[in-house]
Coordinates of C-alpha atoms and ligand atoms in Angstrom, one line a residue:
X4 CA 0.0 0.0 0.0
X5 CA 2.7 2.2 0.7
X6 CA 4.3 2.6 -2.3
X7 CA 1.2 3.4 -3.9
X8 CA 0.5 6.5 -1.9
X9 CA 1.6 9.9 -3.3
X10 CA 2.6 11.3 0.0
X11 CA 5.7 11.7 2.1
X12 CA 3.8 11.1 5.4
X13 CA 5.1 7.6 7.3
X14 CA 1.8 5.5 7.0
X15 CA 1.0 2.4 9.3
X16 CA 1.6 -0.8 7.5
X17 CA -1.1 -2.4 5.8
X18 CA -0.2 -6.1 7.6
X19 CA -0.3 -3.8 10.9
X20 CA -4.2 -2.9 9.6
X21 CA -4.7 -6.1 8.8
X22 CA -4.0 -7.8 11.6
X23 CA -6.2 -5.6 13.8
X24 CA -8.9 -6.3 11.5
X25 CA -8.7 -10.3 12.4
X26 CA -8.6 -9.2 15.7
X27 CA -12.1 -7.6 15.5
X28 CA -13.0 -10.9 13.7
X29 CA -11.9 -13.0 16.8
X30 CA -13.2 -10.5 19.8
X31 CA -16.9 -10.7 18.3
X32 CA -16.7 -14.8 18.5
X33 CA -14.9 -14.4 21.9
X34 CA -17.7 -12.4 22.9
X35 CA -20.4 -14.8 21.2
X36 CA -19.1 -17.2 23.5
X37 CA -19.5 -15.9 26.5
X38 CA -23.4 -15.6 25.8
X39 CA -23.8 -12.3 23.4
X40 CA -25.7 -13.3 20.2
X41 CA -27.1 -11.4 17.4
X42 CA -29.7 -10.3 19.0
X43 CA -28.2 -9.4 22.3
X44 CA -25.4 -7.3 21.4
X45 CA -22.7 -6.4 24.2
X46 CA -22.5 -2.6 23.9
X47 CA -20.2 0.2 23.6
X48 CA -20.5 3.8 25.2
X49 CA -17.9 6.3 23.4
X50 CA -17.8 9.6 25.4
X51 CA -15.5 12.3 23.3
X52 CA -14.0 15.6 24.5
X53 CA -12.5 18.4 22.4
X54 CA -12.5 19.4 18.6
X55 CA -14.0 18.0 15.7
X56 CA -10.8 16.0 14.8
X57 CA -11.4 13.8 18.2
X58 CA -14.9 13.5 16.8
X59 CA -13.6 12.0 13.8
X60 CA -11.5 10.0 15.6
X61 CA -14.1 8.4 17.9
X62 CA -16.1 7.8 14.9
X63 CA -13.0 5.7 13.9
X64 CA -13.4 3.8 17.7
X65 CA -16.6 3.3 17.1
X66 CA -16.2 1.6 13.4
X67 CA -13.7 -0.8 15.1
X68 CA -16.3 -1.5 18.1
X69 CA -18.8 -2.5 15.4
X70 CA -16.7 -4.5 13.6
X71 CA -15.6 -6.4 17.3
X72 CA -19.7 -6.9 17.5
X73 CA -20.4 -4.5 19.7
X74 CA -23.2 -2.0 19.5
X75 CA -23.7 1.4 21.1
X76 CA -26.2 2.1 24.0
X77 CA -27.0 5.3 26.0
X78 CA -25.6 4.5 29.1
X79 CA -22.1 3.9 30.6
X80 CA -24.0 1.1 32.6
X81 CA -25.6 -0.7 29.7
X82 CA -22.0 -1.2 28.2
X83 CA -19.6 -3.7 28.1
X84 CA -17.3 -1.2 26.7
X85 CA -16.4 2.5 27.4
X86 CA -13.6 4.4 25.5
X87 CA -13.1 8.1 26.9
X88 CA -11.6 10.0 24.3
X89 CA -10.0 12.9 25.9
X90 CA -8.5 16.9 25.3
X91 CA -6.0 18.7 26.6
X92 CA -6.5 21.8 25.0
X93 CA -7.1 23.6 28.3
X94 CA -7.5 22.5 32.1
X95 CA -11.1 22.6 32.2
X96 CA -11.0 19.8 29.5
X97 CA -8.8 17.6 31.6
X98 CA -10.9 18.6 34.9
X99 CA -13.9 17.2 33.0
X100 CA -12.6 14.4 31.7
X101 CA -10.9 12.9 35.0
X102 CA -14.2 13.6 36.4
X103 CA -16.5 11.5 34.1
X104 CA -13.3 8.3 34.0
X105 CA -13.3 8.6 38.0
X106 CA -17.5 8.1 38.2
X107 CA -16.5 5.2 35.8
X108 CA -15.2 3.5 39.0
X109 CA -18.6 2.5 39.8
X110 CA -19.7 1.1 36.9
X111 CA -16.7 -1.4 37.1
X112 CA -17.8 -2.2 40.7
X113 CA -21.7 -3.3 39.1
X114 CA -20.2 -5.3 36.7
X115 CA -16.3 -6.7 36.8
X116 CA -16.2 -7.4 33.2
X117 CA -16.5 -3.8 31.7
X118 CA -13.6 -3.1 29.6
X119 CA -12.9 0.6 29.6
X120 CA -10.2 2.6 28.0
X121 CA -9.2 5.8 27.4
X122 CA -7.8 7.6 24.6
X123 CA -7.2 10.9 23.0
X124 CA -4.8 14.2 23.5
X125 CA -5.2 14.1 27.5
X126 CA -3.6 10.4 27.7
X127 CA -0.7 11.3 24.6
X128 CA 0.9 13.2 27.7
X129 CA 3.0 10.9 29.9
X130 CA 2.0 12.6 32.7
X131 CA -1.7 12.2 32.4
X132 CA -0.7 7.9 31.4
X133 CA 1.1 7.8 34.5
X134 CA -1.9 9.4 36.8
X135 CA -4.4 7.2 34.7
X136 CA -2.0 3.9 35.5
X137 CA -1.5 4.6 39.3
X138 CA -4.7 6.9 40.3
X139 CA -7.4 4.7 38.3
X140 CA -7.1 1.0 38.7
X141 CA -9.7 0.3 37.3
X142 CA -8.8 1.6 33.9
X143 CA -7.8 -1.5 31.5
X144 CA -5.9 0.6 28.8
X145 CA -4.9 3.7 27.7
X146 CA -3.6 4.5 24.5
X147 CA -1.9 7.7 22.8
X148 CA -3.1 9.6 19.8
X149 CA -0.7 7.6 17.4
X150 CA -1.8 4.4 18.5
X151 CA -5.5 4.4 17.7
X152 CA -5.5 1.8 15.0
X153 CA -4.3 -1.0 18.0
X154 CA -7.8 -0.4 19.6
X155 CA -8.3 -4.1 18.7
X156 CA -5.5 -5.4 20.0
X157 CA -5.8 -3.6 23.4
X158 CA -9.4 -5.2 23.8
X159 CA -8.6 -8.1 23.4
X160 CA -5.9 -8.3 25.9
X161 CA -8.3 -7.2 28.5
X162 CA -11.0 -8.9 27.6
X163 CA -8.8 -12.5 27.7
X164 CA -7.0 -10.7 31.5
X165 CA -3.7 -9.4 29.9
X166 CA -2.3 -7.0 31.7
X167 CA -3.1 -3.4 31.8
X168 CA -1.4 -1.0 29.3
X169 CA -0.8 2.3 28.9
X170 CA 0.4 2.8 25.0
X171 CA 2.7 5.6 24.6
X172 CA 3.5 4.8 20.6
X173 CA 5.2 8.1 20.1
X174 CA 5.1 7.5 16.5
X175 CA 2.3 9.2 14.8
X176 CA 1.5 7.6 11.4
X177 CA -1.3 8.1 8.7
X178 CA -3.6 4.8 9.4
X179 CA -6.0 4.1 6.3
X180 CA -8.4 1.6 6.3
X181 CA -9.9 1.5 9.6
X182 CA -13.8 1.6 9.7
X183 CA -15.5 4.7 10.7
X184 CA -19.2 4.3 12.3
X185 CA -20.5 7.8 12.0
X186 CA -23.4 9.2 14.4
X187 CA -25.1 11.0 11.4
X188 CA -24.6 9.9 7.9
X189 CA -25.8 13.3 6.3
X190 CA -23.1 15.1 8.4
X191 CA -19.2 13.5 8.0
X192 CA -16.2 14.5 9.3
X193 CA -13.4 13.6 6.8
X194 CA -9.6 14.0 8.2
X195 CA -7.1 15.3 5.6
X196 CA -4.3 15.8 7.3
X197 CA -3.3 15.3 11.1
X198 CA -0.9 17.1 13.3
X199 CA 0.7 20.3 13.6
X200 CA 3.9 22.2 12.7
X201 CA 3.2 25.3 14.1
X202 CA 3.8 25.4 18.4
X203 CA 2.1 28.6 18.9
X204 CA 3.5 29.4 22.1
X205 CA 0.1 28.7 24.3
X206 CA -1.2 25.1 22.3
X207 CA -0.5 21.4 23.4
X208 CA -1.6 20.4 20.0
X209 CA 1.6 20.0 18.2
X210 CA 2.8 18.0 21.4
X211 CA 0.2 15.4 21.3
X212 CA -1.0 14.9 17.4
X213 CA 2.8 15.0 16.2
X214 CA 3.7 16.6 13.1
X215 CA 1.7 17.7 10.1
X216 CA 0.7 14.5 7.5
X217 CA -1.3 14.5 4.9
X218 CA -3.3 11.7 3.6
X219 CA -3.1 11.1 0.1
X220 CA -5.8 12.8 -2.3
X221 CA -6.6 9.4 -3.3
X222 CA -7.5 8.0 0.0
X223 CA -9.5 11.3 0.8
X224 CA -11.1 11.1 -2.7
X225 CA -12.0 7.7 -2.1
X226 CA -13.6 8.4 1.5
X227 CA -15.4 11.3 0.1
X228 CA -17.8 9.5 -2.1
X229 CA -17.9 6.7 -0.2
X230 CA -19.6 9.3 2.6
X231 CA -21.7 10.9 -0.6
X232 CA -23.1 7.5 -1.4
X233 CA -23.8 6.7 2.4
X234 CA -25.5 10.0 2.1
X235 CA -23.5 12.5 3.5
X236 CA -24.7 16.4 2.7
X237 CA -22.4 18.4 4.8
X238 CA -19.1 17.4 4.8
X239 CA -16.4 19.0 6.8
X240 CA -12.5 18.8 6.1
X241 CA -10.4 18.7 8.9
X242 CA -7.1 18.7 10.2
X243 CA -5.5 21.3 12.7
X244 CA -4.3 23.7 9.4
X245 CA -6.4 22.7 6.7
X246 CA -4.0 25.4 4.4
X247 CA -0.8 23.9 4.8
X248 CA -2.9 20.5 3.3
X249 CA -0.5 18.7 0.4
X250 CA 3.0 20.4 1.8
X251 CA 4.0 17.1 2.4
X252 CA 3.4 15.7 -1.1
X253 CA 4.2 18.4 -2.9
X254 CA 1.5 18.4 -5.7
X255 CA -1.5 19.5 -4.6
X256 CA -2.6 21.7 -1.8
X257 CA -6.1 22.4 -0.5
X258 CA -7.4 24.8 -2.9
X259 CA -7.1 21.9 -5.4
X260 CA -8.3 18.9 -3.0
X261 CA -11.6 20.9 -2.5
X262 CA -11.9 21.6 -6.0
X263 CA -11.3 17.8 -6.7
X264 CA -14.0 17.0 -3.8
X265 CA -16.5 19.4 -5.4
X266 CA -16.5 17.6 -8.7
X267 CA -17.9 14.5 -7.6
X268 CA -21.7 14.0 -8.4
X269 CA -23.8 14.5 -5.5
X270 CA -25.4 16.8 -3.9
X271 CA -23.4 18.6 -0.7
X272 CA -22.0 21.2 0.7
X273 CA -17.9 21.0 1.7
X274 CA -16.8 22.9 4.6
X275 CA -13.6 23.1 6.2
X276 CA -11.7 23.5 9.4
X277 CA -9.1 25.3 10.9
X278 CA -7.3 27.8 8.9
X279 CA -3.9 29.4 10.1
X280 CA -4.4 32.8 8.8
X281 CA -0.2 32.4 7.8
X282 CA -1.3 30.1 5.5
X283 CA -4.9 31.3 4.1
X284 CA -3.9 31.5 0.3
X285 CA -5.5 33.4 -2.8
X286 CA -6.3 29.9 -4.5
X287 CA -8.4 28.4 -1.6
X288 CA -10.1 32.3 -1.2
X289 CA -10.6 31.8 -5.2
X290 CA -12.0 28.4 -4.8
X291 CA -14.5 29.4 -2.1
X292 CA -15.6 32.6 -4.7
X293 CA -16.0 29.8 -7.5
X294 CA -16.9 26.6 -6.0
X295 CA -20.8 26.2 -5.4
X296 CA -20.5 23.5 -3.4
X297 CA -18.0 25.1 -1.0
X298 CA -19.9 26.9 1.6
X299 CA -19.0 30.7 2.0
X300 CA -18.0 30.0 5.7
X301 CA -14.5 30.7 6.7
X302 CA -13.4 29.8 10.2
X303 CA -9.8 31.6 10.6
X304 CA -9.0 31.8 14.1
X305 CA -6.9 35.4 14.8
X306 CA -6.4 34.9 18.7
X307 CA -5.2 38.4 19.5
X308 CA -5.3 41.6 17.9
X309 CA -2.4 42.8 19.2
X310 CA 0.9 42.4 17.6
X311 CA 3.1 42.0 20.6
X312 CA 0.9 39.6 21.6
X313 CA 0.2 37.7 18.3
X314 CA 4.7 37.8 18.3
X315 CA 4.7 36.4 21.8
X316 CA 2.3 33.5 20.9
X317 CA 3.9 32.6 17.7
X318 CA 1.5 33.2 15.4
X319 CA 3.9 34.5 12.9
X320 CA 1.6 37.3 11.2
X321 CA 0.8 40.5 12.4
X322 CA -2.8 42.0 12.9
X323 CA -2.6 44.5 10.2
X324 CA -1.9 40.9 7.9
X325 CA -4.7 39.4 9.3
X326 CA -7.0 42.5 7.7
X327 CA -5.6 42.1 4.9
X328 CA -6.8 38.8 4.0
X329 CA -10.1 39.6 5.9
X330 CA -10.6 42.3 3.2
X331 CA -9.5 39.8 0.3
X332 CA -11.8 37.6 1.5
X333 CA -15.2 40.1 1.7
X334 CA -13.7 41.4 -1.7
X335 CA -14.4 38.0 -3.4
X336 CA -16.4 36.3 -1.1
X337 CA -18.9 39.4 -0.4
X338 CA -21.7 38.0 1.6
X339 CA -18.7 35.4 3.6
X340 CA -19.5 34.0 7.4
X341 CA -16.6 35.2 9.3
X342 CA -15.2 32.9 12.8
X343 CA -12.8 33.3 14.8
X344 CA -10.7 31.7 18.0
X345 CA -9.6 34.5 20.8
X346 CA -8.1 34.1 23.9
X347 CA -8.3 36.2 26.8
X348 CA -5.4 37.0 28.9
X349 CA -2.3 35.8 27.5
X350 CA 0.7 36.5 29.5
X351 CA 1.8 39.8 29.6
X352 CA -1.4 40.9 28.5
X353 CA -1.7 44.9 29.3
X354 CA -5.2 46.7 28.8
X355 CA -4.0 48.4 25.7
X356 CA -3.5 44.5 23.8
X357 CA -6.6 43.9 25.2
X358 CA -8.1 47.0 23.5
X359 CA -6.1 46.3 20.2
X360 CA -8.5 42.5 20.6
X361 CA -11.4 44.3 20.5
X362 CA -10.7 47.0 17.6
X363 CA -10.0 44.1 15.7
X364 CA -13.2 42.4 16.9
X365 CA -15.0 45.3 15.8
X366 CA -13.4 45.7 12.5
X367 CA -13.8 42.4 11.4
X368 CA -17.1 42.0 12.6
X369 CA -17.7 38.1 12.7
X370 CA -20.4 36.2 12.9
X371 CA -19.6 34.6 15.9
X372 CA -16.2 34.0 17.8
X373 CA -15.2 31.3 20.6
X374 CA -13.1 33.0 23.0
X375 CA -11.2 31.5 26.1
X376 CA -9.4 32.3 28.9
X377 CA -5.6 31.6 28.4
X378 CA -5.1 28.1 30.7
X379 CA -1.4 27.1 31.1
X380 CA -0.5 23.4 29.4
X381 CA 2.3 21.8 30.4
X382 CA 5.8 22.1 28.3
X383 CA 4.8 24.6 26.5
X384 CA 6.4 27.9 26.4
X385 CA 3.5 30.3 27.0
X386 CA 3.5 28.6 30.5
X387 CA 6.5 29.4 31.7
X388 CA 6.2 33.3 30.7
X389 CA 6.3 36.1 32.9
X390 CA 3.1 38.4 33.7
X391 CA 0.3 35.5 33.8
X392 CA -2.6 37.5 34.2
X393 CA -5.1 37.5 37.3
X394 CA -8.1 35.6 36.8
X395 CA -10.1 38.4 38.0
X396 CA -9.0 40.5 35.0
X397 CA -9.0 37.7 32.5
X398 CA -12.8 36.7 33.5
X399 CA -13.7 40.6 32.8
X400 CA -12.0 41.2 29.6
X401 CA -13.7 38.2 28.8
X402 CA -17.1 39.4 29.8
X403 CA -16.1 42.4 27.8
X404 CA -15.4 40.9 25.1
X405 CA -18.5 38.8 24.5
X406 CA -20.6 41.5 25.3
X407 CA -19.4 43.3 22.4
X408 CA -19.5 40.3 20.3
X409 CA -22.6 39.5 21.2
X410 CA -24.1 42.9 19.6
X411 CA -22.2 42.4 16.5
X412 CA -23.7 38.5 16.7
X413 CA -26.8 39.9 16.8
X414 CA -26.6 43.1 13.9
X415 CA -24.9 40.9 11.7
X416 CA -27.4 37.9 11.9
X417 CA -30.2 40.5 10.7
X418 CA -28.8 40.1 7.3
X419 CA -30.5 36.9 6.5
X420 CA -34.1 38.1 7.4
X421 CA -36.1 38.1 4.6
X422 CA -33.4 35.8 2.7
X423 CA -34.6 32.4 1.6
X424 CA -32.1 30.3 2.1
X425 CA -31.3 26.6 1.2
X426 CA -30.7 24.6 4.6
X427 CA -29.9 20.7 5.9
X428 CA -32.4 19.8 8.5
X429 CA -30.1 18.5 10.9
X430 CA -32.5 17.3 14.1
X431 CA -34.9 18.1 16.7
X432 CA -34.6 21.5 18.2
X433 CA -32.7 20.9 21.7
X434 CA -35.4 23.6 23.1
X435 CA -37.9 22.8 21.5
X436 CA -39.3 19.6 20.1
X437 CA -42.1 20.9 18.3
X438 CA -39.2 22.7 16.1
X439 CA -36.5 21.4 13.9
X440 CA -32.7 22.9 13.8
X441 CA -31.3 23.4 10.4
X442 CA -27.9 24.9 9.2
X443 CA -27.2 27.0 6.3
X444 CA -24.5 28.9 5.1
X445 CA -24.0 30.8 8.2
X446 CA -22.9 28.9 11.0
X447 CA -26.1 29.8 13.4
X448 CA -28.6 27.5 13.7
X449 CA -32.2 27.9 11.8
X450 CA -35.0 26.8 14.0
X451 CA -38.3 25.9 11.9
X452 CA -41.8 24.9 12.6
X453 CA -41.7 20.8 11.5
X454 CA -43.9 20.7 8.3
X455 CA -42.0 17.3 8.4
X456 CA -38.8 17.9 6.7
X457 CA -36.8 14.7 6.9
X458 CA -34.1 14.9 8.9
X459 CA -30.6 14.7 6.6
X460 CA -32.1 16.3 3.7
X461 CA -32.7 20.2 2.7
X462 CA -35.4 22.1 2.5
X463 CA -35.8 25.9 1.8
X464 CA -36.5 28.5 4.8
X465 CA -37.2 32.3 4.6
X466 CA -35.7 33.5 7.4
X467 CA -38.5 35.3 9.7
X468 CA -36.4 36.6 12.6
X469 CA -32.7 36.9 14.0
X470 CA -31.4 37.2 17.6
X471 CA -27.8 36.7 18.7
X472 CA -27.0 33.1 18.4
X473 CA -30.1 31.6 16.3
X474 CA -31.9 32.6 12.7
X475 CA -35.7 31.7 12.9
X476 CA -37.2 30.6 9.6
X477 CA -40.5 29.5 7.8
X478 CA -40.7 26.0 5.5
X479 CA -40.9 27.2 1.7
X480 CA -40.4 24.3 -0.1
X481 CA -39.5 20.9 1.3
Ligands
SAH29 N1 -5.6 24.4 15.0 C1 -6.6 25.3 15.3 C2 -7.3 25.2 16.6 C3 -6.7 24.5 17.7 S1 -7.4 24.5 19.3 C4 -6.0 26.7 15.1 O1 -4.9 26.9 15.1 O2 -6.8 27.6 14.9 C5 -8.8 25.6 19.3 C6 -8.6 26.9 20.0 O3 -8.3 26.7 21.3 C7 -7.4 27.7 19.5 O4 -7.7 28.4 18.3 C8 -7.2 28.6 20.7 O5 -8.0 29.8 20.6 C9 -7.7 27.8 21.8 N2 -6.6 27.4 22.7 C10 -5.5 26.6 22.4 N3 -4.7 26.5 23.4 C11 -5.2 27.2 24.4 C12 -4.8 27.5 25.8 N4 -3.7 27.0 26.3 N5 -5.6 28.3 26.5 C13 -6.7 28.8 26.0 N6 -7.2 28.6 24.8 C14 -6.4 27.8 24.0
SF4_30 FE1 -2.3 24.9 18.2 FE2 -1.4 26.8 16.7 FE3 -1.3 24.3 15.8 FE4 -3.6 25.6 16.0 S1 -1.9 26.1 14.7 S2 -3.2 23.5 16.7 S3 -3.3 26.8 17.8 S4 -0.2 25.1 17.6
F3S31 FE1 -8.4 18.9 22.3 FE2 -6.7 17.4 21.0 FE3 -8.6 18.6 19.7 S1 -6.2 18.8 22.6 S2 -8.9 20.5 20.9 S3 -8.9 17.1 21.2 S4 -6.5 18.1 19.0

């Protein structure tokens, strides 16, 4: 396999895949055996922390669950399986995640024969594998980002009383051909590329999802209409900076991927996610202004306005940069979604870089942003800086700040009303279940009465009304 794949990126061995694959073949008849059947499947409970790309990737664990025979259920307790997949991205995330493995400690104690693992960024830090070995005994395996391919292979050792491991691979590989069970077929999540080159100053990223790789176009190719024909509508590309996509290969770069996803048949829309603004090129800008099928959306995360600040974390461009391809953007993109990542309270953060955050705030004016307050990772350099800021003054900047995003929220969602708009119908309102949530263009929900628009497919809304964080809209046409 390797030698066919046009890309420099290491890739697991295809024996490696293999093998894990038998594996699955074998777990399912050692579980018929000890009394599951066909129709009384054991189950598996996936519980997933952090971004997208840990989405994906527990859609990956729960591919290999399916093929081991198992099948999800609702409740830690119904399973005979739970796999945490973790974040590290900030403190809170750990917090959280301890939290729900250490109430896991009861289900063990109902029934002995649970298998539960964890996985993900949190575990990829030795530190956290160590706690998780000594702290939580009950915990059969954990296993780092690179290694989540062996999945099989650490299941089966528990389930047949091998002893507990805690996989630190350290090698981080491109792994084709494992099965992905996905949640909601119209919506996909299709990796590109994992990893990251860039170590701004404040991220843990680049120290737990290893270097950039790319897959190779034909693998993603492949994927994508293999999604299309499953009946995906809304697929998203991801990977940690989408724009560096192909560096590795040399040939092709994401501008050109996307324009090679949109010329499949099929009816979707292609998003993607995250753009490093260092790397936000005219071709991928000229492919959004061309491309139908790519949805005028563009997530590209600024995190300061302040130069100083934006030096200090790495970022390696400077606000005045940034505005420059903002303005390219609304120049060819005119009637472009703008996101945007900010945190709050970097060290050495003075009022005046504060300020400079919210000028650019207001000069950008995004549709929406997700701010946080700076949180201190381990090993990186942004930890060890001088001038941490209080938490009293990082909690009101960042009251400050979403107060003034929230009225720019709110103007700019008034565009849409009166707009008819095509939209996915994507599920039940969470507030209300005599409404359906949809999702156009923008990236704010579109709450509808239910005329009885499938759920997965489109329909067209007129938007009614805007507040802050929602559209409202009325069925035209089903
Ligand atoms: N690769 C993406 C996003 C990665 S993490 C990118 O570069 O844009 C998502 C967001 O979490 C980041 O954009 C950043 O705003 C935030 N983040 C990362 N590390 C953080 C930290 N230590 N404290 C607070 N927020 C952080
Ligand atoms: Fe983290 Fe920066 Fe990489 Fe994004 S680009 S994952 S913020 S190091
Ligand atoms: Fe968290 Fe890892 Fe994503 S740290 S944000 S799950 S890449």
């Amino acid at each position: 396999m390797t030698n066919e794949i046009r890309t420099a990126a290491p890739h697991v061995e295809e024996a490696v895949i293999e093998r894990q694959r038998q594996l699955c073949e074998t777990i399912e008849k050692e579980l018929m055996q000890r009394g599951f059947s066909e129709e009384n499947r054991p189950g598996y409970y996936i519980q997933t922390f952090g971004c997208q790309q840990n989405e994906a990737d527990s859609e990956r664990m729960a591919g290999l669950a399916w093929m081991m025979g198992y099948r999800p259920v609702s409740e830690p307790d119904a399973a005979q399986l739970i796999l945490v997949n973790t974040c590290a991205i900030r403190e809170h995330a750990e917090k959280k995640a301890l939290s729900i493995i250490g109430g896991y400690k009861h289900v063990k104690e109902k029934n002995p024969d649970v298998v539960i693992g964890v996985g993900g960024c949190m575990v990829t830090q030795s530190h956290r594998a160590d706690q998780l070995k000594n702290s939580y005994p009950y915990v059969n395996f954990s296993f780092d980002t690179g290694a989540l391919h062996l999945l099989p292979e650490l299941i089966y050792s528990a389930l047949t009383g091998g002893r507990r491991q805690f996989v630190s691979s350290d090698t981080y590989a491109v792994a084709e051909g494992i099965p992905s069970h996905q949640e909601k077929p119209y919506k996909a999540w299709l990796s590109i590329m994992y990893g990251c080159n860039n170590f701004c100053s404040y991220c843990i990223v680049p120290y737990v999802r290893g270097r950039e790789r790319s897959r190779a176009p034909e693998a993603i190719l492949e994927e994508a209409r293999r999604l299309i024909d499953g009946g995906a509508k809304d697929i998203t590309l991801l990977g940690q900076n989408v724009n560096s996509y192909g560096r590795d290969i040399g040939s092709i770069d994401i501008a050109g991927l996307m324009r090679q996803i949109c010329a499949l048949p099929g009816d979707f829309r292609l998003r993607f996610m995250t753009s490093h603004p260092k790397d936000a090129s005219d071709a991928l800008i000229a492919a959004m202004a061309e491309e139908e099928k790519i949805v005028p959306h563009f997530h590209l995360p600024v995190q300061s306005g302040s130069d100083e600040i934006l030096r200090r974390m790495n970022r390696k461009y400077t606000s005045g940069e940034y505005l420059s391809i903002i303005e390219k953007l609304k120049k060819s993109v005119p009637d472009v979604s703008l996101t945007s990542d900010i945190i709050v309270g970097f060290p050495g953060e003075t009022d005046a870089d504060f300020q400079a955050t919210l000028d650019i705030i207001s000069a950008v004016r995004y549709d929406a942003i997700f701010s946080f307050i700076y949180s201190p990772r381990k090993g990186t350099p942004a930890a060890t800086m001088e001038g941490q800021v209080p938490k009293e003054i990082s909690s009101r900047r960042f009251e400050q700040l979403l107060a003034l995003q929230h009225d720019i929220s709110r103007e700019r969602n008034q565009r849409f009303v009166g707009r008819t708009v095509r939209a996915l119908c994507e599920e039940v309102s969470k507030t209300d279940p005599d409404k359906m949530t949809a999702r156009a263009a923008s990236p704010r929900p579109i709450h509808f009465e239910n005329n009885g628009v499938p759920i997965g497919e489109y329909c067209d809304l007129e938007i009614v009304s805007a507040d802050t964080f929602s559209l409202y809209g009325k069925l035209i046409n089903k």
